[in-house]
XYZ file of C-alpha atoms in Angstrom:
602
model
C 10.680 57.225 -19.336
C 13.919 55.867 -20.830
C 15.793 56.341 -17.494
C 12.982 54.577 -15.588
C 13.159 51.669 -18.044
C 16.943 51.390 -17.635
C 16.579 51.329 -13.837
C 13.836 48.699 -14.073
C 15.938 46.502 -16.336
C 18.943 46.935 -14.035
C 16.835 45.922 -10.995
C 15.555 42.840 -12.824
C 19.102 41.916 -13.823
C 20.368 42.265 -10.246
C 17.411 40.297 -8.876
C 18.015 37.514 -11.384
C 21.709 37.429 -10.451
C 20.955 37.205 -6.734
C 18.374 34.462 -7.342
C 20.805 32.593 -9.566
C 23.567 32.861 -6.942
C 21.253 31.602 -4.201
C 20.128 28.728 -6.394
C 23.732 27.702 -7.035
C 24.753 27.648 -3.376
C 25.489 24.170 -2.007
C 22.495 22.808 -0.109
C 22.062 19.779 2.126
C 18.714 18.466 3.266
C 17.947 15.391 5.359
C 14.681 13.499 5.546
C 14.306 11.290 8.616
C 11.663 8.557 8.710
C 10.850 5.425 10.691
C 9.627 2.417 8.720
C 10.683 -0.188 11.266
C 11.103 1.455 14.654
C 10.260 -1.819 16.403
C 13.425 -3.238 14.822
C 15.404 -0.183 15.995
C 16.048 1.452 12.628
C 15.825 5.006 11.321
C 15.860 5.748 7.583
C 17.845 8.747 6.342
C 17.676 10.432 2.966
C 20.415 13.004 2.361
C 19.920 15.388 -0.555
C 23.019 17.254 -1.762
C 22.706 20.040 -4.315
C 25.228 22.176 -6.196
C 28.358 20.242 -5.346
C 29.221 19.378 -8.922
C 32.320 17.226 -8.562
C 33.692 14.034 -10.023
C 33.266 12.409 -6.632
C 32.363 13.388 -3.091
C 33.156 11.723 0.210
C 30.488 11.491 2.891
C 31.539 10.707 6.447
C 30.042 9.711 9.781
C 31.648 11.218 12.921
C 33.472 8.713 15.117
C 32.625 10.537 18.368
C 30.302 13.171 19.765
C 31.495 16.323 21.554
C 31.185 16.145 25.322
C 31.767 12.389 25.427
C 35.451 11.771 24.943
C 35.533 8.318 23.405
C 35.757 7.134 19.813
C 32.465 5.256 19.487
C 32.660 4.296 15.804
C 29.122 5.404 14.935
C 29.654 4.201 11.355
C 29.288 0.619 12.556
C 25.514 1.193 12.715
C 25.166 2.415 9.119
C 23.886 -0.017 6.514
C 22.339 -0.174 3.027
C 24.006 3.031 1.830
C 23.121 3.906 -1.763
C 23.478 7.010 -3.920
C 21.457 8.312 -6.886
C 21.611 11.216 -9.289
C 18.755 13.637 -9.965
C 17.082 11.104 -12.247
C 17.232 8.328 -9.643
C 20.015 6.584 -11.517
C 22.251 4.641 -9.120
C 25.761 6.001 -8.632
C 28.785 3.904 -7.750
C 29.743 4.030 -4.071
C 32.795 2.643 -2.299
C 33.637 2.569 1.386
C 37.218 3.814 1.541
C 37.774 3.713 5.307
C 35.857 2.916 8.481
C 33.618 6.006 8.353
C 33.886 7.328 4.769
C 31.963 6.473 1.609
C 33.143 7.772 -1.786
C 30.392 8.495 -4.281
C 31.072 8.816 -8.020
C 28.868 11.896 -8.363
C 29.961 12.648 -11.959
C 29.449 16.391 -11.525
C 25.712 15.884 -11.000
C 24.000 18.976 -9.620
C 21.643 16.869 -7.502
C 22.667 13.867 -5.488
C 20.706 11.694 -3.042
C 22.240 9.385 -0.454
C 20.015 6.882 1.329
C 20.988 4.750 4.300
C 19.672 3.168 7.477
C 21.013 3.500 11.004
C 20.541 0.911 13.729
C 20.053 2.317 17.222
C 19.465 0.257 20.344
C 21.960 1.516 22.928
C 20.608 3.220 26.031
C 22.741 6.264 26.788
C 22.658 10.033 26.411
C 25.112 9.873 23.509
C 23.855 7.057 21.292
C 20.780 6.391 19.181
C 17.887 4.470 20.661
C 14.833 3.574 18.596
C 11.925 1.313 19.459
C 8.169 1.254 18.943
C 7.609 3.871 21.679
C 10.031 6.623 20.641
C 13.269 7.536 18.893
C 16.213 9.370 20.371
C 18.691 10.524 17.745
C 22.214 11.536 18.620
C 23.069 13.590 15.507
C 26.760 12.669 15.360
C 25.681 9.048 15.078
C 22.888 9.769 12.604
C 23.837 12.345 9.973
C 26.589 12.056 7.398
C 28.544 15.135 6.367
C 30.353 15.969 3.141
C 34.091 15.901 3.694
C 35.454 19.438 3.646
C 32.041 21.094 3.969
C 31.227 21.136 7.676
C 30.460 24.841 7.357
C 27.454 24.244 5.092
C 23.970 24.841 6.512
C 21.623 21.884 6.759
C 17.895 21.326 6.867
C 16.297 18.322 8.565
C 12.720 17.183 7.933
C 11.459 14.660 10.466
C 8.585 12.345 9.533
C 7.475 10.773 12.819
C 6.096 7.264 12.884
C 2.306 7.228 12.613
C 2.001 6.439 16.329
C 4.127 9.437 17.389
C 3.070 13.058 17.622
C 5.896 15.166 19.076
C 9.390 16.357 18.197
C 11.752 17.915 20.751
C 15.051 19.437 19.665
C 17.148 22.553 20.057
C 17.298 22.953 16.268
C 15.626 26.051 14.866
C 12.227 25.347 13.231
C 11.801 26.448 9.615
C 8.775 28.723 9.239
C 6.005 27.254 7.119
C 7.538 23.779 7.038
C 6.114 21.539 9.773
C 8.628 19.074 11.136
C 11.520 20.855 9.397
C 14.488 22.343 11.228
C 17.661 24.139 10.229
C 21.244 24.352 11.431
C 23.679 27.059 10.361
C 26.424 24.442 10.021
C 27.176 20.846 10.892
C 28.800 21.711 14.225
C 25.397 22.987 15.311
C 23.588 20.033 13.739
C 25.820 17.545 15.559
C 25.186 19.469 18.786
C 21.376 19.244 18.591
C 19.879 15.916 19.726
C 16.381 14.999 18.591
C 13.612 13.221 20.494
C 10.613 11.924 18.512
C 7.653 10.225 20.147
C 4.881 11.023 22.598
C 6.940 12.669 25.311
C 5.307 14.798 27.992
C 6.280 18.362 27.103
C 5.934 21.391 29.345
C 7.616 24.788 29.314
C 8.731 27.605 31.577
C 10.515 30.923 31.210
C 13.598 31.787 33.236
C 16.404 34.317 32.734
C 14.445 35.624 29.749
C 14.728 32.271 27.977
C 11.956 29.849 27.001
C 12.742 26.384 28.362
C 11.134 23.138 27.280
C 11.206 19.933 29.297
C 10.489 16.759 27.331
C 9.849 13.841 29.674
C 10.260 10.450 28.008
C 9.200 7.168 29.583
C 6.830 8.451 32.257
C 7.693 8.966 35.903
C 6.399 10.180 39.243
C 7.663 13.730 38.782
C 5.758 16.733 40.087
C 5.642 19.211 37.189
C 4.993 22.211 39.382
C 7.845 21.461 41.776
C 10.254 20.460 39.030
C 9.488 23.624 37.067
C 9.980 25.840 40.119
C 13.266 24.171 41.014
C 14.610 24.281 37.459
C 13.780 27.993 37.310
C 15.838 28.541 40.453
C 18.828 26.683 38.964
C 18.613 28.545 35.655
C 18.413 31.931 37.360
C 21.279 31.147 39.731
C 23.553 29.868 36.957
C 22.758 32.837 34.713
C 23.593 35.231 37.554
C 27.192 33.960 37.536
C 27.812 34.933 33.913
C 25.398 37.855 33.730
C 23.892 36.765 30.431
C 22.044 33.764 29.055
C 23.109 33.205 25.429
C 19.986 31.347 24.275
C 16.486 32.265 23.214
C 15.263 28.708 23.761
C 16.604 25.718 25.672
C 15.449 22.088 25.703
C 15.803 19.449 28.435
C 15.321 15.933 27.017
C 14.868 13.620 30.004
C 14.883 9.856 29.521
C 13.215 8.159 32.463
C 14.210 4.522 32.986
C 13.631 1.966 35.707
C 17.150 2.874 36.762
C 18.979 5.588 34.900
C 21.444 8.439 35.045
C 23.997 10.453 33.117
C 23.831 13.613 31.082
C 25.351 15.248 28.026
C 25.540 18.955 27.368
C 24.717 20.676 24.093
C 24.683 24.236 22.764
C 21.054 24.962 23.658
C 19.847 21.635 25.026
C 20.813 18.700 27.175
C 19.955 15.020 27.433
C 19.509 13.607 30.926
C 18.955 10.097 32.244
C 16.853 9.557 35.357
C 14.993 6.923 37.344
C 11.308 7.280 36.559
C 10.212 6.543 40.121
C 12.974 8.483 41.843
C 11.392 11.921 41.864
C 9.479 11.326 45.109
C 12.616 10.205 46.937
C 14.257 13.368 48.270
C 17.827 12.165 47.920
C 17.240 10.891 44.409
C 15.381 14.063 43.446
C 18.152 16.362 44.690
C 20.607 14.171 42.779
C 18.594 14.776 39.629
C 18.622 18.530 40.286
C 22.402 18.279 40.584
C 22.478 16.712 37.120
C 20.307 19.543 35.794
C 22.660 22.100 37.354
C 25.748 20.353 35.978
C 24.581 20.149 32.383
C 23.057 23.628 32.431
C 26.315 25.141 33.701
C 27.992 23.657 30.621
C 25.857 26.040 28.578
C 28.580 28.598 29.270
C 31.435 26.506 30.565
C 32.576 24.208 27.723
C 29.982 24.959 25.042
C 31.198 28.546 24.774
C 34.040 29.173 27.194
C 36.334 26.301 26.215
C 39.925 25.172 25.640
C 41.330 25.806 22.173
C 41.348 22.077 21.449
C 37.594 21.692 21.903
C 36.355 23.401 18.776
C 36.307 23.547 15.855
C 36.204 19.777 16.116
C 37.877 17.003 14.210
C 35.106 14.401 13.924
C 37.461 11.748 12.533
C 39.723 11.344 15.551
C 40.381 12.148 19.185
C 40.520 15.834 20.165
C 43.060 15.905 22.985
C 43.135 18.442 25.806
C 44.665 18.531 29.279
C 41.930 20.909 30.470
C 38.965 18.634 31.217
C 39.816 19.101 34.907
C 38.818 22.738 34.301
C 35.783 22.121 32.121
C 34.256 19.105 33.845
C 35.905 19.559 37.218
C 34.843 23.191 37.690
C 31.346 22.242 36.512
C 31.276 19.389 39.046
C 32.161 21.951 41.719
C 29.503 24.413 40.670
C 26.660 21.910 40.313
C 26.497 21.275 44.066
C 27.356 24.890 44.827
C 24.344 25.964 42.756
C 22.169 23.532 44.707
C 23.489 25.057 47.927
C 22.747 28.593 46.711
C 19.246 27.531 45.664
C 18.632 26.010 49.088
C 18.394 22.403 47.884
C 21.427 21.414 49.975
C 22.015 22.330 53.589
C 25.483 23.414 54.652
C 26.012 19.971 56.143
C 24.892 18.072 53.049
C 26.985 20.342 50.817
C 30.109 19.707 52.886
C 29.316 15.990 52.797
C 29.237 16.129 48.995
C 32.687 17.761 48.947
C 33.933 15.214 51.499
C 32.733 12.431 49.220
C 34.991 13.748 46.456
C 37.918 13.876 48.875
C 37.311 10.285 49.972
C 37.027 9.147 46.349
C 40.328 10.750 45.356
C 42.401 10.145 48.484
C 41.409 6.481 48.760
C 42.164 5.743 45.124
C 45.699 4.427 44.477
C 45.580 5.925 41.000
C 45.848 9.365 42.637
C 49.546 8.643 43.092
C 49.909 7.672 39.439
C 47.824 10.046 37.325
C 47.379 13.820 37.528
C 44.146 15.660 36.765
C 45.672 17.036 33.567
C 46.841 13.577 32.469
C 43.403 12.165 33.265
C 41.982 14.827 30.958
C 44.334 13.966 28.134
C 43.828 10.227 28.512
C 40.034 10.356 28.845
C 39.839 8.810 25.379
C 41.600 5.613 26.434
C 41.053 5.432 30.197
C 38.076 7.277 31.689
C 35.492 5.827 29.313
C 37.178 2.423 29.196
C 37.667 1.392 32.816
C 38.922 -2.061 33.713
C 39.710 -4.023 36.863
C 42.951 -2.069 37.393
C 41.616 1.446 36.726
C 41.413 2.371 40.410
C 45.153 1.664 40.679
C 46.203 3.656 37.645
C 43.809 6.546 37.123
C 41.556 9.166 38.679
C 38.507 11.101 37.572
C 39.048 14.651 36.349
C 35.521 15.295 37.625
C 36.329 14.610 41.295
C 39.832 16.018 41.418
C 38.904 18.922 39.170
C 36.056 19.806 41.534
C 38.444 19.823 44.499
C 40.932 21.977 42.611
C 38.073 24.356 41.794
C 37.146 24.475 45.491
C 40.740 25.318 46.406
C 40.865 28.010 43.738
C 37.569 29.513 44.882
C 38.703 29.607 48.505
C 42.101 31.058 47.662
C 40.519 33.879 45.682
C 37.991 34.579 48.431
C 40.673 34.726 51.103
C 43.161 36.676 48.985
C 40.663 39.391 48.054
C 38.946 39.654 51.457
C 35.810 38.167 49.964
C 35.617 40.625 47.058
C 36.420 38.135 44.275
C 35.855 34.439 43.768
C 35.705 31.796 41.049
C 32.390 33.197 39.774
C 34.078 36.480 38.877
C 36.966 34.990 36.942
C 34.738 32.645 34.943
C 32.517 35.579 34.001
C 35.611 37.525 32.922
C 36.948 34.539 30.982
C 33.618 34.099 29.211
C 33.635 37.741 28.169
C 37.304 37.721 27.148
C 37.589 34.488 25.204
C 34.076 33.748 23.960
C 32.564 37.204 23.463
C 35.593 39.290 22.540
C 38.230 36.956 21.096
C 35.700 34.397 19.826
C 38.039 31.477 20.433
C 39.089 28.984 23.014
C 41.798 29.523 25.615
C 45.100 27.938 26.512
C 45.536 26.906 30.137
C 48.249 29.468 30.758
C 46.009 32.169 29.297
C 43.256 31.274 31.733
C 45.687 31.245 34.646
C 47.022 34.657 33.608
C 43.529 36.104 33.282
C 42.592 34.858 36.772
C 45.661 36.535 38.202
C 44.943 39.774 36.343
C 41.330 39.896 37.512
C 42.085 39.116 41.153
C 45.704 40.093 41.725
C 46.259 36.644 43.262
C 48.831 34.108 42.056
C 47.150 30.764 41.350
C 50.178 28.912 40.013
C 49.926 26.483 42.928
C 46.471 25.338 41.798
C 47.464 24.886 38.161
C 50.688 23.148 39.199
C 48.683 20.773 41.412
C 46.515 19.869 38.421
C 49.623 18.642 36.619
C 51.117 16.658 39.512
C 50.076 13.462 41.263
C 49.346 12.856 44.913
C 47.251 14.317 47.716
C 46.076 17.901 47.768
C 46.679 20.262 50.685
C 42.999 20.933 51.348
C 43.443 22.572 54.727
C 45.761 25.214 53.330
C 42.683 26.623 51.591
C 39.812 25.493 53.816
C 41.376 26.910 56.972
C 41.324 30.381 55.435
C 37.516 30.293 55.419
C 37.056 28.601 58.772
C 36.867 24.900 57.849
C 39.139 21.900 57.932
C 39.383 18.342 56.605
C 39.758 15.664 59.262
C 40.340 11.935 58.895
C 38.042 9.987 61.195
C 40.283 6.946 60.693
C 43.368 8.770 61.944
C 44.994 6.706 64.679
C 43.001 3.563 63.920
C 44.972 0.352 63.409
C 42.884 -2.021 61.340
C 43.940 -4.910 59.075
C 43.024 -4.913 55.413
C 43.105 -7.632 52.779
C 42.765 -5.096 49.951
C 40.179 -6.693 47.713
C 36.645 -6.068 46.552
C 34.376 -9.024 45.854
C 31.055 -10.006 44.394
C 28.939 -13.116 44.874
C 27.773 -15.017 41.793
C 25.993 -18.378 41.923
C 27.203 -18.877 45.470
C 30.827 -18.166 44.552
C 32.853 -15.310 46.053
C 34.758 -13.702 43.182
C 37.493 -11.067 43.407
C 36.558 -7.962 41.420
C 39.363 -5.619 42.436
C 42.819 -5.693 44.036
C 44.218 -2.492 45.537
C 47.761 -1.436 44.744
C 50.162 -2.007 47.655
C 47.709 -4.066 49.708
C 48.121 -7.527 51.209
C 46.241 -9.090 48.312
C 48.399 -7.200 45.799
C 51.635 -8.361 47.434
C 50.528 -11.988 47.785
C 49.291 -12.352 44.222
C 45.525 -12.573 44.571
C 44.030 -11.791 41.154
C 40.827 -10.342 39.863
C 38.455 -13.176 38.858
C 39.919 -15.518 41.467
C 37.261 -17.462 43.357
C 37.911 -17.459 47.081
C 36.937 -20.887 48.363
C 38.248 -20.957 51.931
C 40.340 -19.015 54.453
C 42.408 -20.745 57.144
C 40.645 -24.014 56.400
C 37.158 -22.550 56.757
C 34.994 -22.704 53.659
C 33.294 -19.427 52.739
C 29.535 -19.428 52.898
C 27.462 -18.631 49.795
C 27.280 -14.941 50.721
C 30.909 -14.365 51.613
C 30.136 -13.572 55.262
C 32.931 -15.830 56.480
C 35.434 -13.534 54.785
C 34.087 -10.570 56.739
C 34.200 -12.531 60.015
C 37.847 -13.472 59.521
C 38.867 -9.893 58.768
C 36.935 -8.524 61.745
C 38.741 -10.827 64.167
C 42.215 -10.673 62.565
C 45.099 -8.333 63.350
C 47.737 -6.542 61.299
C 50.524 -9.039 60.571
C 48.320 -12.123 60.776
C 48.912 -14.699 58.068
C 45.891 -15.995 56.175
C 45.916 -19.182 54.141
C 43.597 -18.395 51.263
C 42.327 -21.218 49.041
C 41.387 -20.004 45.586
C 40.301 -21.337 42.221
C 41.914 -19.678 39.226
C 41.016 -20.752 35.711
C 39.770 -24.067 37.080
C 42.902 -24.824 39.112
C 43.066 -24.848 42.907
C 45.820 -22.849 44.633
C 46.606 -21.849 48.201
C 48.121 -18.411 48.839
C 49.812 -17.137 51.970
C 48.647 -13.605 52.727
C 50.078 -11.350 55.443
C 47.537 -8.738 56.466
C 48.657 -5.113 56.245
C 47.287 -1.936 57.805
C 44.235 -0.395 56.210
C 45.532 2.951 54.937
C 42.209 4.246 53.686
C 40.898 7.405 55.256
C 37.406 8.507 56.196
C 37.441 12.208 55.489
C 35.013 14.913 56.482
C 34.904 18.718 56.377
C 34.010 20.438 59.634
C 34.150 24.022 60.989
C 37.420 25.051 62.605
C 36.995 24.996 66.358
C 39.023 28.191 66.808
C 38.047 30.022 63.611
C 38.592 33.778 63.743
C 35.853 36.275 63.001
C 37.442 36.923 59.610
C 37.597 33.239 58.775
C 33.950 32.836 59.727
C 32.999 35.831 57.586
C 34.724 34.352 54.533
C 33.112 30.985 55.221
C 29.677 32.562 55.205
C 30.427 34.203 51.855
C 31.571 30.848 50.462
C 28.440 28.981 51.485
C 25.990 31.862 51.297
C 22.542 31.334 49.772
C 22.345 34.988 48.750
């Protein structure tokens, strides 16, 4: 009896110790409510327990992963107050643009209350009105400086007129409207939609998927579900495993909309609510679905070293967005081709569009794909009137580099290996086994180990400017790029224009063109050419160019900042190409075989 009593007392002591330890663990809980959604506000209450310090700093991220721009989310925070466990106000001080210091005085319980304004339509910013609320977590939830690894709970109290919550966060059993995140990286990667969205589900690749349609639309649920299943299954087949148990598509349907942002087990998409019955628009939406879903593996898990763990206070620089976004931009259309949503012709047209975009952009001679990746923070998301002359998109050029890599691997291994295989191997090596990101050279080395093919030329091309040698790779699989403008001698002024209030305004001037050399500026109003006044729609400008020849001199009357000037412009040759991808006329049997593997729907 004495031994049994000792054991019982020991068990009680251990149980008490465990309970005490659990009770003393730091805990963060958020309560989200909507008192004035019509005014575009969300109210946040942040409860912090067991961080007994003289002061704590709470911070708002300045950017959100996947969208490489410092957006200064703290600008939308107002009315921040802090209280101890007895509701006594605590002194707070804003010490920099996104940090508030709270004199917590070693209190065990601390509450921070604040409001966030949200009225920006995008996939990465808060939007709240009387119909729904979309919360981008990085722009909504504060974190305690130095404690990003803490778990967090979020209780959402919908407005009385709303009934549904859609999010990738894990629900807490027995607590309606309450969700949990293992740490703040996961919290910031889990957008939340609250309202009366149309929700339907499907299962694919062993994963439950939820689609939350916001804003109505003419979508066909049955068709959309079937097509999304095909995309999910095809993407999963590349990597051999789907890492989620549940995945959420939040789709915002606008009069005119677009864009997407990937997350760990969800995505936010923008679409045109009446575009689902237009075949071209619908296939474009499926391409967006494929793009963001591919990111589930490629960037959210397989990633460069620089993209996680994140610094939420500043830019996170990487030269590898041409790999992460560019490869994804290659695979989105390739997935549509494999699913049968794109014909061979329409798929090749999509690739040709990328070639035309890159090759006809003067910035291609100035900025490399790697530099475009690094400078995304200051260039890609902040375009201006000169961007076409100084920069490129790592999406377009990255997709073309991915195509070249895929074709080189196919040709070099007699069709046995391709880009699918090396991405699957990279996912297993870096994400599953090493549990970290990769360096570019590591990825290049792994590709060469898996395939036995040197790919230094592709990686070198990503770090250099200028045109790519597409036919070196396309010819190997029985295709070629041709320029339909080759041999044509046409004059070009080198400007883009818009018409506003009957005025023809210059919106862009191409580097090295006649307009560039003669000093025509963006925002100039073109009044007349060769003594002929332009009509209210600018048609006279088109007529002059259609009847002019290379070397002709135009006398262009402009208004600049209210002053009239006449410029002498000598027309130059239009150097822009019109590129297309077509089958090689004399392709060998082997080239044709490799081409079929490349574009196969099997």
